[in-house]
Short mmCIF file of C-alpha atoms and ligand atoms in Angstrom, two decimals:
data_model
loop_
_atom_site.label_atom_id
_atom_site.label_comp_id
_atom_site.label_asym_id
_atom_site.label_seq_id
_atom_site.Cartn_x
_atom_site.Cartn_y
_atom_site.Cartn_z
CA MET A 24 6.81 -16.39 28.93
CA PRO A 25 4.74 -17.54 31.96
CA LEU A 26 1.15 -18.35 30.93
CA LEU A 27 -0.46 -15.98 33.48
CA LEU A 28 1.56 -12.97 32.10
CA LEU A 29 0.61 -14.02 28.55
CA LEU A 30 -3.10 -14.27 29.47
CA LEU A 31 -2.99 -10.71 30.90
CA LEU A 32 -1.30 -9.51 27.70
CA LEU A 33 -3.93 -11.20 25.55
CA ASP A 34 -6.81 -9.63 27.43
CA SER A 35 -6.89 -6.59 25.17
CA ALA A 36 -6.54 -8.57 21.97
CA THR A 37 -9.94 -10.31 21.96
CA ALA A 38 -13.37 -8.89 21.19
CA ALA A 39 -13.29 -6.89 24.51
CA PHE A 40 -10.45 -4.81 22.97
CA GLU A 41 -10.76 -1.25 24.42
CA SER A 42 -11.27 1.54 21.87
CA PRO A 43 -11.01 5.25 22.59
CA GLU A 44 -14.29 6.90 23.42
CA SER A 45 -16.25 9.50 21.45
CA GLY A 46 -18.37 10.77 24.39
CA GLU A 47 -21.58 10.28 22.36
CA SER A 48 -22.97 7.72 24.74
CA ALA A 49 -23.21 10.35 27.49
CA LEU A 50 -25.43 12.58 25.25
CA PRO A 51 -29.18 12.40 24.73
CA PRO A 52 -30.46 10.65 21.61
CA ARG A 53 -30.80 12.57 18.36
CA SER A 54 -32.23 11.65 14.99
CA GLY A 55 -28.82 10.41 13.75
CA THR A 56 -28.46 7.98 16.71
CA SER A 57 -32.02 6.82 16.90
CA CYS A 58 -32.92 3.55 15.12
CA GLN A 59 -36.34 1.99 14.72
CA LEU A 60 -36.92 -1.57 15.59
CA LEU A 61 -38.21 -3.11 12.27
CA SER A 62 -38.65 -6.73 13.27
CA ARG A 63 -37.99 -9.26 15.96
CA GLU A 64 -37.37 -12.99 15.55
CA VAL A 65 -36.97 -15.33 18.53
CA LEU A 66 -34.26 -17.74 17.58
CA THR A 67 -34.42 -20.12 20.59
CA GLY A 68 -37.36 -21.12 22.55
CA ASN A 69 -35.57 -23.26 25.24
CA SER A 70 -36.93 -22.33 28.62
CA THR A 71 -33.79 -23.43 30.53
CA THR A 72 -31.54 -20.71 29.12
CA PRO A 73 -32.28 -17.05 28.16
CA ALA A 74 -33.83 -16.69 24.75
CA VAL A 75 -31.83 -15.24 21.79
CA HIS A 76 -33.60 -12.72 19.59
CA ARG A 77 -32.61 -11.37 16.23
CA LEU A 78 -33.55 -7.64 16.08
CA ARG A 79 -33.56 -5.70 12.78
CA LEU A 80 -32.99 -2.00 13.25
CA SER A 81 -33.19 0.88 10.76
CA LEU A 82 -30.06 2.78 10.05
CA PRO A 83 -30.44 6.58 10.11
CA PRO A 84 -29.76 8.02 6.62
CA THR A 85 -26.85 10.03 8.14
CA ALA A 86 -25.26 6.99 9.76
CA ARG A 87 -21.54 6.22 8.77
CA PHE A 88 -19.42 3.19 9.04
CA PRO A 89 -16.11 4.12 10.51
CA ARG A 90 -12.97 3.66 8.46
CA CYS A 91 -10.67 0.81 9.54
CA CYS A 92 -8.44 -1.95 8.37
CA ASP A 93 -6.39 0.22 5.96
CA ASP A 94 -9.57 0.39 3.85
CA SER A 95 -9.19 -3.30 2.88
CA SER A 96 -12.24 -4.50 4.84
CA PRO A 97 -15.23 -3.05 6.73
CA GLY A 98 -13.86 -4.69 9.95
CA MET A 99 -15.72 -6.32 12.80
CA ILE A 100 -18.51 -3.88 13.60
CA HIS A 101 -19.85 -3.20 17.08
CA VAL A 102 -22.53 -0.73 18.10
CA ARG A 103 -23.40 0.47 21.52
CA VAL A 104 -27.02 0.31 22.50
CA LYS A 105 -28.16 2.67 25.32
CA ALA A 106 -31.22 2.00 27.40
CA PRO A 107 -33.09 4.87 29.03
CA ASP A 108 -31.72 5.88 32.50
CA ALA A 109 -33.29 3.99 35.34
CA ALA A 110 -33.22 4.29 39.12
CA GLY A 111 -29.82 3.13 40.34
CA GLN A 112 -28.61 2.71 36.65
CA PRO A 113 -28.00 6.07 35.07
CA LEU A 114 -25.71 4.99 32.23
CA ARG A 115 -27.05 1.73 30.74
CA PHE A 116 -25.13 0.93 27.59
CA ASN A 117 -23.51 -2.19 26.17
CA PRO A 118 -21.71 -3.20 22.91
CA TYR A 119 -23.27 -5.61 20.42
CA SER A 120 -22.06 -7.17 17.22
CA ALA A 121 -23.88 -5.48 14.28
CA HIS A 122 -24.44 -7.01 10.85
CA LEU A 123 -25.27 -4.58 8.06
CA ASN A 124 -27.95 -5.86 5.72
CA PRO A 125 -27.51 -5.83 1.92
CA ASP A 126 -30.01 -2.91 1.61
CA GLN A 127 -27.43 -0.83 3.58
CA ARG A 128 -30.32 0.80 5.43
CA SER A 129 -30.75 -1.62 8.24
CA PHE A 130 -28.58 -3.84 10.48
CA ASP A 131 -29.28 -6.85 12.65
CA LEU A 132 -28.35 -7.59 16.27
CA VAL A 133 -28.43 -11.15 17.68
CA VAL A 134 -29.01 -10.70 21.43
CA LYS A 135 -29.27 -13.10 24.32
CA VAL A 136 -31.97 -11.60 26.57
CA TYR A 137 -30.88 -11.98 30.25
CA PRO A 138 -33.51 -11.66 32.89
CA GLY A 139 -32.90 -9.04 35.54
CA GLY A 140 -32.38 -5.27 35.29
CA PRO A 141 -32.41 -2.04 37.29
CA PRO A 142 -31.78 -1.26 40.07
CA ALA A 143 -29.34 -4.18 40.48
CA HIS A 144 -28.14 -4.57 36.90
CA PRO A 145 -28.05 -2.40 33.67
CA GLY A 146 -30.37 -4.85 31.93
CA VAL A 147 -29.64 -3.61 28.44
CA SER A 148 -30.48 -6.95 26.88
CA GLY A 149 -33.74 -7.17 28.92
CA TYR A 150 -34.66 -3.70 27.51
CA LEU A 151 -33.95 -4.88 24.02
CA GLY A 152 -36.03 -7.99 24.72
CA GLU A 153 -39.04 -5.99 25.59
CA LEU A 154 -39.17 -3.38 22.87
CA ALA A 155 -42.14 -3.42 20.52
CA VAL A 156 -41.71 -3.38 16.74
CA GLY A 157 -41.84 0.34 15.79
CA ASP A 158 -40.10 1.53 18.95
CA ARG A 159 -37.00 3.67 18.66
CA VAL A 160 -33.61 2.51 20.17
CA HIS A 161 -30.70 4.80 21.03
CA VAL A 162 -27.57 3.54 19.27
CA PRO A 163 -25.04 6.32 20.07
CA GLU A 164 -21.79 4.76 18.84
CA ILE A 165 -20.27 2.39 16.37
CA ARG A 166 -16.66 1.05 15.88
CA ALA A 167 -14.83 -1.28 13.56
CA LEU A 168 -12.02 -3.65 14.59
CA ASP A 169 -9.26 -4.72 12.23
CA TRP A 170 -8.79 -8.50 11.71
CA ARG A 171 -6.85 -10.86 9.53
CA HIS A 172 -9.33 -11.47 6.66
CA GLU A 173 -6.61 -12.98 4.49
CA SER A 174 -5.92 -15.80 7.01
CA PRO A 175 -5.46 -19.12 5.11
CA ARG A 176 -6.35 -21.36 8.05
CA ALA A 177 -8.48 -20.06 10.96
CA GLY A 178 -9.94 -21.86 13.98
CA LEU A 179 -12.98 -20.19 15.51
CA VAL A 180 -14.37 -21.04 19.01
CA CYS A 181 -17.77 -19.47 19.56
CA PHE A 182 -19.57 -19.69 22.85
CA GLY A 183 -23.33 -19.43 22.79
CA VAL A 184 -24.66 -16.21 21.26
CA GLY A 185 -20.92 -15.39 20.46
CA VAL A 186 -21.55 -17.26 17.13
CA THR A 187 -23.05 -14.02 15.92
CA GLU A 188 -19.50 -12.53 15.86
CA CYS A 189 -18.11 -15.64 14.06
CA VAL A 190 -20.40 -16.13 11.12
CA GLY A 191 -19.36 -12.90 9.29
CA PRO A 192 -15.59 -13.53 9.52
CA ALA A 193 -16.09 -17.23 8.58
CA GLU A 194 -17.95 -16.22 5.40
CA ALA A 195 -15.38 -13.54 4.45
CA LEU A 196 -12.46 -15.88 5.07
CA LEU A 197 -14.10 -18.66 2.96
CA GLU A 198 -14.83 -16.12 0.22
CA ASN A 199 -11.09 -15.18 0.28
CA GLY A 200 -10.14 -18.86 -0.28
CA GLY A 201 -9.20 -19.70 3.32
CA GLU A 202 -10.05 -22.78 5.25
CA VAL A 203 -12.18 -22.33 8.38
CA ARG A 204 -12.91 -24.74 11.23
CA MET A 205 -15.46 -23.76 13.81
CA VAL A 206 -16.30 -25.18 17.27
CA THR A 207 -19.48 -23.86 18.88
CA ALA A 208 -20.27 -24.34 22.60
CA ASN A 209 -23.74 -24.52 24.09
CA ARG A 210 -25.55 -26.13 26.98
CA ASN A 211 -28.34 -27.71 24.91
CA ALA A 212 -28.67 -28.68 21.29
CA GLU A 213 -31.71 -26.31 21.02
CA ASP A 214 -29.51 -23.41 22.07
CA VAL A 215 -27.41 -23.41 18.91
CA VAL A 216 -28.27 -20.23 16.99
CA LEU A 217 -27.65 -19.22 13.30
CA LEU A 218 -27.63 -22.83 12.15
CA GLU A 219 -29.22 -21.86 8.86
CA GLU A 220 -26.46 -19.46 8.11
CA LEU A 221 -23.75 -21.94 9.07
CA ARG A 222 -25.32 -24.69 7.03
CA GLU A 223 -25.52 -22.43 3.99
CA LEU A 224 -21.81 -21.93 4.28
CA LEU A 225 -21.25 -25.66 4.80
CA VAL A 226 -23.07 -26.44 1.63
CA LYS A 227 -21.29 -23.66 -0.36
CA TYR A 228 -17.79 -24.52 0.91
CA PRO A 229 -17.84 -28.31 1.31
CA THR A 230 -14.08 -28.77 1.27
CA ARG A 231 -12.94 -25.64 3.31
CA PHE A 232 -15.50 -25.34 6.09
CA ARG A 233 -16.49 -27.67 9.01
CA VAL A 234 -18.29 -27.07 12.19
CA ARG A 235 -18.41 -29.08 15.42
CA HIS A 236 -21.14 -28.30 17.99
CA CYS A 237 -20.10 -29.14 21.64
CA ILE A 238 -23.17 -29.64 23.79
CA SER A 239 -22.47 -29.76 27.50
CA GLN A 240 -25.76 -30.68 29.08
CA THR A 241 -27.29 -32.91 26.61
CA THR A 242 -27.33 -36.74 26.49
CA ALA A 243 -25.48 -38.45 23.69
CA ALA A 244 -28.85 -39.51 22.10
CA GLU A 245 -30.04 -35.96 21.97
CA THR A 246 -26.97 -34.89 20.03
CA ASN A 247 -27.86 -37.37 17.35
CA LEU A 248 -29.67 -34.78 15.35
CA ALA A 249 -29.71 -34.46 11.59
CA MET A 250 -26.46 -32.75 10.57
CA VAL A 251 -25.28 -31.72 7.09
CA GLU A 252 -21.99 -32.85 5.65
CA ASN A 253 -18.93 -31.56 7.62
CA GLU A 254 -21.13 -30.70 10.62
CA SER A 255 -20.96 -32.75 13.86
CA MET A 256 -22.36 -32.56 17.38
CA THR A 257 -20.65 -34.06 20.35
CA GLN A 258 -21.51 -34.30 24.05
CA GLY A 259 -19.20 -32.44 26.49
CA ARG A 260 -17.60 -29.09 27.04
CA VAL A 261 -14.92 -27.58 24.81
CA ASP A 262 -11.49 -28.50 26.12
CA TYR A 263 -7.94 -28.71 24.77
CA ARG A 264 -8.65 -32.21 23.42
CA VAL A 265 -11.50 -30.85 21.30
CA LEU A 266 -9.25 -28.11 19.91
CA MET A 267 -6.51 -30.64 19.19
CA GLU A 268 -9.00 -32.84 17.28
CA GLU A 269 -10.49 -29.96 15.33
CA PHE A 270 -7.53 -27.65 14.77
CA GLY A 271 -4.50 -29.97 15.19
CA GLY A 272 -2.36 -31.49 12.43
CA LYS A 273 -2.12 -30.46 8.78
CA TRP A 274 -4.93 -28.61 7.19
CA ARG A 275 -6.12 -29.04 3.59
CA ASP A 276 -3.14 -27.08 2.08
CA GLY A 277 -0.61 -28.92 4.25
CA GLY A 278 -0.16 -25.99 6.66
CA ALA A 279 -1.10 -25.84 10.40
CA ALA A 280 -3.78 -23.66 12.04
CA GLU A 281 -2.56 -20.14 11.80
CA HIS A 282 -5.15 -17.85 13.46
CA PHE A 283 -7.74 -18.22 16.10
CA LEU A 284 -10.87 -16.25 17.02
CA MET A 285 -12.54 -16.89 20.33
CA VAL A 286 -15.82 -15.22 21.23
CA GLY A 287 -17.52 -15.45 24.63
CA THR A 288 -17.11 -13.87 28.01
CA ALA A 289 -13.63 -12.62 28.86
CA ALA A 290 -13.17 -15.72 31.04
CA MET A 291 -14.16 -18.07 28.19
CA GLU A 292 -11.76 -16.34 25.76
CA GLN A 293 -8.92 -16.58 28.26
CA ALA A 294 -9.75 -20.25 28.83
CA VAL A 295 -9.46 -20.91 25.15
CA ILE A 296 -6.02 -19.34 24.96
CA GLY A 297 -4.92 -21.70 27.78
CA MET A 298 -6.39 -24.63 25.68
CA ILE A 299 -4.51 -23.55 22.51
CA ALA A 300 -1.27 -23.59 24.66
CA ARG A 301 -2.07 -26.95 26.18
CA ALA A 302 -3.04 -28.45 22.76
CA ARG A 303 0.37 -27.17 21.45
CA LEU A 304 -1.45 -25.47 18.54
CA TYR A 305 0.94 -22.52 18.79
CA ASP A 306 4.46 -22.26 19.96
CA PHE A 307 4.00 -19.90 22.94
CA SER A 308 7.75 -19.91 23.64
CA LYS A 309 8.30 -17.82 20.49
CA ILE A 310 6.04 -15.03 21.55
CA ARG A 311 7.81 -11.79 21.97
CA GLY A 312 5.53 -8.81 22.73
CA HIS A 313 2.00 -8.94 21.39
CA PRO A 314 1.13 -12.36 19.80
CA LEU A 315 0.17 -12.57 16.11
CA PHE A 316 -2.06 -15.77 16.24
CA LEU A 317 -5.27 -13.99 17.05
CA LEU A 318 -7.66 -13.26 14.20
CA ILE A 319 -8.44 -9.91 15.78
CA LYS A 320 -5.36 -7.72 15.27
CA GLY A 321 -5.70 -5.74 18.47
CA PRO A 322 -3.03 -3.11 18.90
CA HIS A 323 -1.39 -4.27 15.61
CA GLY A 324 -4.46 -3.31 13.61
CA ASP A 325 -5.90 -0.17 12.05
CA ASN A 326 -8.97 -0.02 14.37
CA SER A 327 -11.49 2.80 14.38
CA LYS A 328 -12.35 4.58 17.65
CA TRP A 329 -15.87 4.51 19.03
CA VAL A 330 -17.45 7.21 16.84
CA ALA A 331 -20.97 8.66 16.89
CA LEU A 332 -23.26 6.61 14.70
CA SER A 333 -23.95 9.86 12.69
CA PRO A 334 -21.94 13.07 12.68
CA SER A 335 -23.35 15.65 15.06
CA GLU A 336 -23.77 18.62 12.69
CA SER A 337 -27.34 19.78 11.99
CA ASP A 338 -28.91 16.97 14.06
CA GLU A 339 -31.80 17.49 16.33
CA SER A 340 -32.40 15.80 19.72
CA VAL A 341 -35.31 13.27 19.73
CA GLU A 342 -37.60 11.78 22.39
CA LEU A 343 -37.45 8.09 22.55
C1 FAD B 7 -17.47 -6.47 22.18
C2 FAD B 7 -18.65 -7.09 22.65
C3 FAD B 7 -19.69 -7.53 21.74
C4 FAD B 7 -20.79 -8.06 22.25
N1 FAD B 7 -21.78 -8.54 21.37
C5 FAD B 7 -22.91 -9.17 21.84
C6 FAD B 7 -23.85 -9.63 20.88
O1 FAD B 7 -23.75 -9.51 19.69
N2 FAD B 7 -24.99 -10.25 21.40
C7 FAD B 7 -25.19 -10.41 22.79
O2 FAD B 7 -26.14 -10.93 23.16
N3 FAD B 7 -24.29 -9.94 23.67
C8 FAD B 7 -23.12 -9.29 23.20
N4 FAD B 7 -22.17 -8.81 24.15
C9 FAD B 7 -22.57 -8.87 25.56
C10 FAD B 7 -23.39 -7.60 25.87
O3 FAD B 7 -22.59 -6.37 25.68
C11 FAD B 7 -23.93 -7.54 27.31
O4 FAD B 7 -22.84 -7.84 28.20
C12 FAD B 7 -25.05 -8.50 27.60
O5 FAD B 7 -26.12 -8.24 26.71
C13 FAD B 7 -25.54 -8.45 29.02
O6 FAD B 7 -25.84 -7.14 29.22
P1 FAD B 7 -27.14 -6.73 30.25
O7 FAD B 7 -27.02 -5.32 30.54
O8 FAD B 7 -28.49 -7.20 29.69
O9 FAD B 7 -26.85 -7.62 31.53
P2 FAD B 7 -26.70 -7.23 33.01
O10 FAD B 7 -27.77 -6.13 33.34
O11 FAD B 7 -25.29 -6.86 33.33
O12 FAD B 7 -27.11 -8.49 33.73
C14 FAD B 7 -28.50 -8.97 33.78
C15 FAD B 7 -28.52 -10.39 34.34
O13 FAD B 7 -27.92 -11.21 33.37
C16 FAD B 7 -26.81 -11.92 34.01
N5 FAD B 7 -25.72 -12.01 32.95
C17 FAD B 7 -25.20 -10.87 32.29
N6 FAD B 7 -24.27 -11.41 31.39
C18 FAD B 7 -24.30 -12.69 31.50
C19 FAD B 7 -23.51 -13.77 30.96
N7 FAD B 7 -22.59 -13.51 29.97
N8 FAD B 7 -23.75 -15.05 31.32
C20 FAD B 7 -24.66 -15.30 32.27
N9 FAD B 7 -25.41 -14.38 32.88
C21 FAD B 7 -25.20 -13.06 32.52
C22 FAD B 7 -26.30 -11.03 35.13
O14 FAD B 7 -25.64 -11.77 36.11
C23 FAD B 7 -27.68 -10.47 35.61
O15 FAD B 7 -28.40 -11.38 36.44
C24 FAD B 7 -21.00 -8.22 23.70
C25 FAD B 7 -20.07 -7.83 24.52
C26 FAD B 7 -18.83 -7.27 24.01
C27 FAD B 7 -17.79 -6.85 25.01
#
């Protein structure tokens, strides 16, 4: 199959997978879709790239997590955050990866806060970046995507803040006995976020988890930071050679890399698929119809639709 055709086919199989709409994002906020900002933590302070914030938001008591994945896993959860209408930008909403906290009453978003906003851009991340603790946020919708949580050998490529979408699956795969190898891609060593979470997993699973940080704009000396076992940092961008080095050959159980997750912009995710082909990590000539090597099942999976964060019955509109 020609690579261009394959790349077009794969577009709907990555995190940008299109789900049917509920229509809730067009409606005003109500108590069941209004979440309070409980805390904010700035994860990066590097002035050359936009900062990344961890926001903890309350979950309304009526909130529901949509059914997916044949009830075998909660799925990869995304929420839509809607910023108030602005001149030139009447419908400002974007999806974010959501992480439910153990108390089940709050969830975290890890957001890269881009400068710029209305009227030229929606500026949803900028809106999230400016909220004060205690403010309320409109979170109209939620969805869950099905993925291969039983994968025995998974290679994860996580660009920038995209690592937020990788940590949960990595943890679940390791808990299920799988082997996980992760490549992160950032401009500067200071931009790598969620290091604490990654290192906890590296310590907990010393034989089945490894991480390589690829830093594109840092000198070799600066990449010489303290690493834990099975963690490395190299200078340069992610390319097919990096994927060959990290994901190629036999893995611990003697098998080859079986599934891949790539999280970044659509262009970055497409580029990784090209690298997988060039590194010969998967035999693309065998692909007939939708490929099975992606960790996200896409059209093969039992995905939820976008659903309202809370059912609409007996719910009052609220002012934000
Ligand atoms: C399924 C899914 C899950 C996502 N999960 C997360 C998540 O967990 N955390 C997160 O931070 N983001 C996530 N995103 C991206 C998020 O939805 C927004 O696209 C992002 O926050 C930018 O939106 P904005 O409205 O602030 O930017 P815009 O208003 O569109 O742009 C504001 C400014 O930022 C620039 N800009 C916007 N995006 C980029 C970019 N990628 N690189 C460089 N410059 C840019 C624009 O050019 C503009 O100057 C996810 C996207 C998808 C599809």
